[in-house]
Amino acid sequence: MASLVFTPTLYPPIGHTTTYHSKGGIVEFQCLMELRCDGDGASSPELLQPDQHFTVLLWWSVDGLGGWNPAAFRRGRETKDGTGIHHYYKDNTNTKRYEAFTLHLPYFATRPLQFCLKYRFSDGPWLWSGSRIGGVDGRIIVVPSQPTMPLGLSSKGGNSRQLLQIDDVFESHTEEGTEPLFKVTLVGENSSPEERDLLNLLSINVWRLTSPMSRIFGALKILNENSGDRKQVADLSLGRVVLLDRWMALVKIANPWMGPIHSGSAAGGGGGGSAFMTTKECLLLLMQRKDGHHVAILPRSGITSREGTPTASSYVTSLHASEHTLGKKGWDGVTWRIYDESPISGERLGSAECIVAVGMDAKSVVKGVMSCAAIDAKRASQTTGKTTTREFSALGDREGEAFPRLPTPDDAIAHNLSVDHGLYRLHAGLSYCTWNSLGVNLSGEKILDALRKIDEAGIKVCNVIIDDNWQTLKDDRYPSSGTWSAFHANSNFDSVGGLSGLVKKIRSLYCDIQNIGVWHALHGYWDGIAPGGEIDRTYKTTECVWRDNVNQRERNLRFVDPTNIEKFYDDFYRYLSDCGINCVKVDVQCRIDELKNGYDRGRLLPAYQRAFALSAQKYFQGKAIVCMAHVPQILQCSLLGDGLVRPLFRTSDDFYPNVPESHGWHIFANSMNMTMFSHLNIVPDWDMFQTTLPQYAGFHAAARCLSGGPVVITDTPGDHNVGLIQQMTATTPNNHSITLRPTSMATPSDPYMSYTSSKLLRIANVYLNGSGRVDAEVASFIGFFNISRIPARDLFCLLDFDGLVEGLHYITRSYRSGHITPPASQADASDTFMTLCLEPGEWDIITAVPTTQLLDSSNGVTCYIGTFGLSTNMTGAAAVADTSVRDITDGDGLGCDVSIQYSLSALGTLLIYISNAIHNRLRIEICGIPLHKGEGYWRVHPGHKDILEVFVDKAFKELHPQVKYSRQVALLTVDITLLGVRRLPRGTDGI
């Protein structure tokens, strides 16, 4: 027996909170109703009668309080698919039907709009979606479109409104009659030019909260004067955030790693007024108030005193997690937690600092606090007066920095390098890591066997990382334990001639492998240096008390003393370099932060970071992977700012192939962590994965391609999904394998979305081609991932894509289905809707690219041309290194033809959109060689009359002796000349 199933999808969505920029006090809703026949409905299309329709009502209230009001939707405009909404998936049209509706709701209240849905089909019973049936309502925080003016700058006109004062953000943070423990300073006109420019750009207010360490711990000592112990931690109350609606925080989920947590509001998918409650220590706290204001709080760490020494690390947490809080108490307030880490025993040097930003945009306030922290770090390095070594001065290190920026290749610099260059290929080449592939019982023979099987499968890897358990340990203890005794590899590598013999064999067998790296801990190995071993006898060592939080005990670990650490690193990396190693993975960087005494942490961590950075640059040109390093001092000192170099930086906990429930979380945590990490001077590393993983292999692959970082596989030897690897990689004209990466770092479209939400996770990134014209060829990507356990549909609009340029028209394409939407202008982006439905564990990447507008001289019709890049690659638009458009004029100087040249960094099938079927009036060339119709080098797509496929790989291989291209940067050109057309000015409406 067939039955009808109804599925409503709303924009803004039910079950979630959305920030909405109102125009004239109007909130616009879109609703897509799906009608589906279940059972034997495939043989009963009569159930989908065309004269029967839905009736849809929005029930709404102000913040869920007081009365509820109905508002009726009207049928949406009709298009060819009958809905006015573009579908990125294929349906059985015999068993499904869609109807689209719109609603323009006047709303002028200052508190959030809360809503649910009431609907029925034909004259059937009324049904509900939302809290009326045990679900969660939708909420909209309405933000006026009026511009804002920071308090610290003079108003430039009467049309802007000023943002909040800090006293409007927090309820009083001190007890009556007591003096505040910290000073509050507004960043403004009296600040540095960098800070004033920042306020102008972001339209935010920023405050610095500072307090001398001596004052903080002096007050704490009074509170604990009978304890007899020197307390190393202090909690200061900042107060309770007023009108709090929802929040997210990046917290310590384990000593090496941070991860996201969200308010009860977000975790439930909706509902407001969630209190800030957590026992975790937050490295970044982001909140949104009911009036639309976002508040970002960044507790600073690693700040240097006038003496040039670091003084503290700090976090924020909620007041109910604190035993001793200085200031006004409140169970849902914000506490600033400060750890004393002065390396001079018995002294309280320097000051603690916390940065708070308020604005109407979440990304802007996060950028505000991170940028101000970078400015602080730069200013501190310039005032310490500390003398640096000649080597670091030559490397461009900021003089006096206790935590130097790690000298590894800057991503922008890599664009100017040949693809043969090792720095470029470490980022852009496919990498293989031994960790999950070969496990802990590592040997030279196993590594050679794994590489042989990779090569036999036709896979070209550029980089090999020899992970843990190659080192010589005392008593061969493992896993995640043991002490290191000597530089040379252990006996499992004797059969291949040790480490140097293995490297020589690899390089002699596989010419594509450019970089070979080895793993080691920042301090040597997991449990440090082996007492009495060769390293212990050669270098001065020191013992420190380590807090083993896993086994809940304390142990003494041996470290190379800070006074000898630069010599140690120089000797070790010289040895590796002599063996042929040319990059390193430096892991367990959290271990020093786990030492019991702040004195030990303060003197070891900056010295180790400095020594590692110096030697990595000296011997490996900065090619390093930083891992297990979610330590505030490392994040805010070594990795903060705009230095000339960027390390690869692991952005989340490990990939766990045998834990199915971990895969959705892995992608979610990486994306949310990028809320903060995208402002660091890094290349993000979302960790290795296996290409044959059941169900989730493509899930991980798509996330890595979007991330902006490297693609690293760790397949079991001989077990490879070659087809999936080909979707991630492409071959250059000079026969190298590269991954096609966006030029920025991926971030979550909605940082407030919780892991338990039923909404599709959206991850956004952009690709700016080599022309450098920010207002020109920007491809925008959104990856959609269903991390929930139920099917999920998303309704979204063109405006949701980053980087859209005013005056341009955009086309979009689904990677999975190949569906392409027709051109829509940026001005109409908020009115161009699309929908996508994914099963649990499914994913898709939607690419939006700009078009060039042309006028067909024969009929006066507007045409559009644009390219999605290589069709078989997940982020194929990143293969287009440059685009140039040229008008070809006749003798009278009148434009009659237009030539568009695409410079490609890789081979494949180039997908070009040309509207209005003018394919019979074009010429195509590859590097100046004509490609004639009928030769098999290009065709009109059989399923889409507006799509042209140019088989660049086929043409290049068959015409290779005739083709001339730049071998230095490995680019080739494809020229499309359209006859009888002229270019239209940007922003021209189509005809």
mmCIF file of C-alpha atoms in Angstrom, residues 397-506:
data_model
loop_
_atom_site.group_PDB
_atom_site.id
_atom_site.type_symbol
_atom_site.label_atom_id
_atom_site.label_comp_id
_atom_site.label_asym_id
_atom_site.label_seq_id
_atom_site.Cartn_x
_atom_site.Cartn_y
_atom_site.Cartn_z
ATOM 1 C CA ASP A 397 63.509 36.510 12.956
ATOM 2 C CA ARG A 398 61.847 39.270 14.992
ATOM 3 C CA GLU A 399 64.511 40.456 17.352
ATOM 4 C CA GLY A 400 63.930 39.537 20.953
ATOM 5 C CA GLU A 401 61.084 37.102 20.457
ATOM 6 C CA ALA A 402 61.097 34.345 23.038
ATOM 7 C CA PHE A 403 58.989 32.235 20.658
ATOM 8 C CA PRO A 404 60.228 32.728 17.061
ATOM 9 C CA ARG A 405 57.900 32.056 14.167
ATOM 10 C CA LEU A 406 58.736 28.720 12.631
ATOM 11 C CA PRO A 407 60.703 29.268 9.400
ATOM 12 C CA THR A 408 58.947 27.068 6.850
ATOM 13 C CA PRO A 409 57.655 27.940 3.346
ATOM 14 C CA ASP A 410 55.005 30.560 2.929
ATOM 15 C CA ASP A 411 52.146 29.381 0.767
ATOM 16 C CA ALA A 412 52.163 32.546 -1.330
ATOM 17 C CA ILE A 413 55.882 32.185 -2.010
ATOM 18 C CA ALA A 414 55.259 28.626 -3.170
ATOM 19 C CA HIS A 415 53.178 29.948 -6.067
ATOM 20 C CA ASN A 416 56.318 31.489 -7.540
ATOM 21 C CA LEU A 417 58.341 28.287 -7.324
ATOM 22 C CA SER A 418 58.754 25.510 -9.837
ATOM 23 C CA VAL A 419 56.715 22.421 -8.996
ATOM 24 C CA ASP A 420 60.063 20.630 -8.782
ATOM 25 C CA HIS A 421 60.851 22.656 -5.672
ATOM 26 C CA GLY A 422 60.697 20.618 -2.459
ATOM 27 C CA LEU A 423 58.954 23.338 -0.486
ATOM 28 C CA TYR A 424 56.070 23.507 -2.953
ATOM 29 C CA ARG A 425 55.706 19.756 -3.269
ATOM 30 C CA LEU A 426 55.557 19.174 0.493
ATOM 31 C CA HIS A 427 52.342 21.215 0.459
ATOM 32 C CA ALA A 428 50.917 20.371 -2.955
ATOM 33 C CA GLY A 429 52.197 16.850 -3.620
ATOM 34 C CA LEU A 430 50.527 13.631 -2.486
ATOM 35 C CA SER A 431 52.171 12.307 0.696
ATOM 36 C CA TYR A 432 52.416 8.846 2.230
ATOM 37 C CA CYS A 433 52.811 8.267 5.982
ATOM 38 C CA THR A 434 53.670 4.941 7.616
ATOM 39 C CA TRP A 435 51.622 5.372 10.803
ATOM 40 C CA ASN A 436 48.274 3.611 10.207
ATOM 41 C CA SER A 437 49.711 1.881 7.144
ATOM 42 C CA LEU A 438 52.480 -0.116 8.823
ATOM 43 C CA GLY A 439 51.769 0.356 12.515
ATOM 44 C CA VAL A 440 54.269 0.329 15.336
ATOM 45 C CA ASN A 441 56.379 -2.618 14.146
ATOM 46 C CA LEU A 442 58.242 -0.507 11.651
ATOM 47 C CA SER A 443 61.188 -1.662 9.553
ATOM 48 C CA GLY A 444 63.083 -0.571 6.478
ATOM 49 C CA GLU A 445 61.911 -3.606 4.496
ATOM 50 C CA LYS A 446 58.252 -2.875 5.280
ATOM 51 C CA ILE A 447 58.622 0.708 4.092
ATOM 52 C CA LEU A 448 60.203 -0.392 0.801
ATOM 53 C CA ASP A 449 57.476 -2.994 0.289
ATOM 54 C CA ALA A 450 54.728 -0.420 0.887
ATOM 55 C CA LEU A 451 56.287 2.007 -1.597
ATOM 56 C CA ARG A 452 56.650 -0.763 -4.177
ATOM 57 C CA LYS A 453 52.947 -1.570 -3.961
ATOM 58 C CA ILE A 454 52.017 2.107 -4.193
ATOM 59 C CA ASP A 455 54.117 2.402 -7.343
ATOM 60 C CA GLU A 456 52.626 -0.774 -8.841
ATOM 61 C CA ALA A 457 49.147 0.715 -8.366
ATOM 62 C CA GLY A 458 50.178 3.680 -10.521
ATOM 63 C CA ILE A 459 50.119 6.134 -7.604
ATOM 64 C CA LYS A 460 52.729 8.877 -7.549
ATOM 65 C CA VAL A 461 53.633 10.099 -4.082
ATOM 66 C CA CYS A 462 55.892 13.108 -3.685
ATOM 67 C CA ASN A 463 56.576 12.899 0.037
ATOM 68 C CA VAL A 464 57.209 10.042 2.473
ATOM 69 C CA ILE A 465 56.909 10.446 6.246
ATOM 70 C CA ILE A 466 58.572 7.728 8.337
ATOM 71 C CA ASP A 467 56.496 7.923 11.486
ATOM 72 C CA ASP A 468 57.092 6.768 15.054
ATOM 73 C CA ASN A 469 59.241 3.774 16.093
ATOM 74 C CA TRP A 470 62.288 4.173 13.863
ATOM 75 C CA GLN A 471 64.410 5.594 16.705
ATOM 76 C CA THR A 472 66.748 3.710 19.000
ATOM 77 C CA LEU A 473 65.024 3.367 22.372
ATOM 78 C CA LYS A 474 66.091 2.010 25.721
ATOM 79 C CA ASP A 475 64.436 -1.415 26.226
ATOM 80 C CA ASP A 476 62.324 -0.825 23.041
ATOM 81 C CA ARG A 477 59.295 0.353 25.001
ATOM 82 C CA TYR A 478 56.156 1.282 23.063
ATOM 83 C CA PRO A 479 53.430 2.531 22.412
ATOM 84 C CA SER A 480 53.562 6.193 23.400
ATOM 85 C CA SER A 481 56.255 5.522 25.935
ATOM 86 C CA GLY A 482 59.953 4.878 26.109
ATOM 87 C CA THR A 483 63.151 6.894 26.265
ATOM 88 C CA TRP A 484 65.517 7.782 23.436
ATOM 89 C CA SER A 485 69.160 6.791 23.650
ATOM 90 C CA ALA A 486 70.910 7.529 20.294
ATOM 91 C CA PHE A 487 70.465 9.367 16.981
ATOM 92 C CA HIS A 488 70.769 6.339 14.668
ATOM 93 C CA ALA A 489 67.828 4.159 13.599
ATOM 94 C CA ASN A 490 67.008 0.987 15.514
ATOM 95 C CA SER A 491 68.037 -2.533 14.486
ATOM 96 C CA ASN A 492 64.905 -3.033 12.341
ATOM 97 C CA PHE A 493 66.636 -0.845 9.742
ATOM 98 C CA ASP A 494 69.974 -2.686 9.705
ATOM 99 C CA SER A 495 68.998 -4.879 6.746
ATOM 100 C CA VAL A 496 68.611 -1.797 4.499
ATOM 101 C CA GLY A 497 71.772 -0.076 5.670
ATOM 102 C CA GLY A 498 70.235 2.025 8.423
ATOM 103 C CA LEU A 499 68.435 5.272 7.861
ATOM 104 C CA SER A 500 70.847 6.549 5.217
ATOM 105 C CA GLY A 501 70.696 3.255 3.326
ATOM 106 C CA LEU A 502 66.904 3.318 3.302
ATOM 107 C CA VAL A 503 66.817 6.887 1.992
ATOM 108 C CA LYS A 504 69.291 6.058 -0.782
ATOM 109 C CA LYS A 505 67.216 3.058 -1.887
ATOM 110 C CA ILE A 506 64.005 5.092 -1.950
#
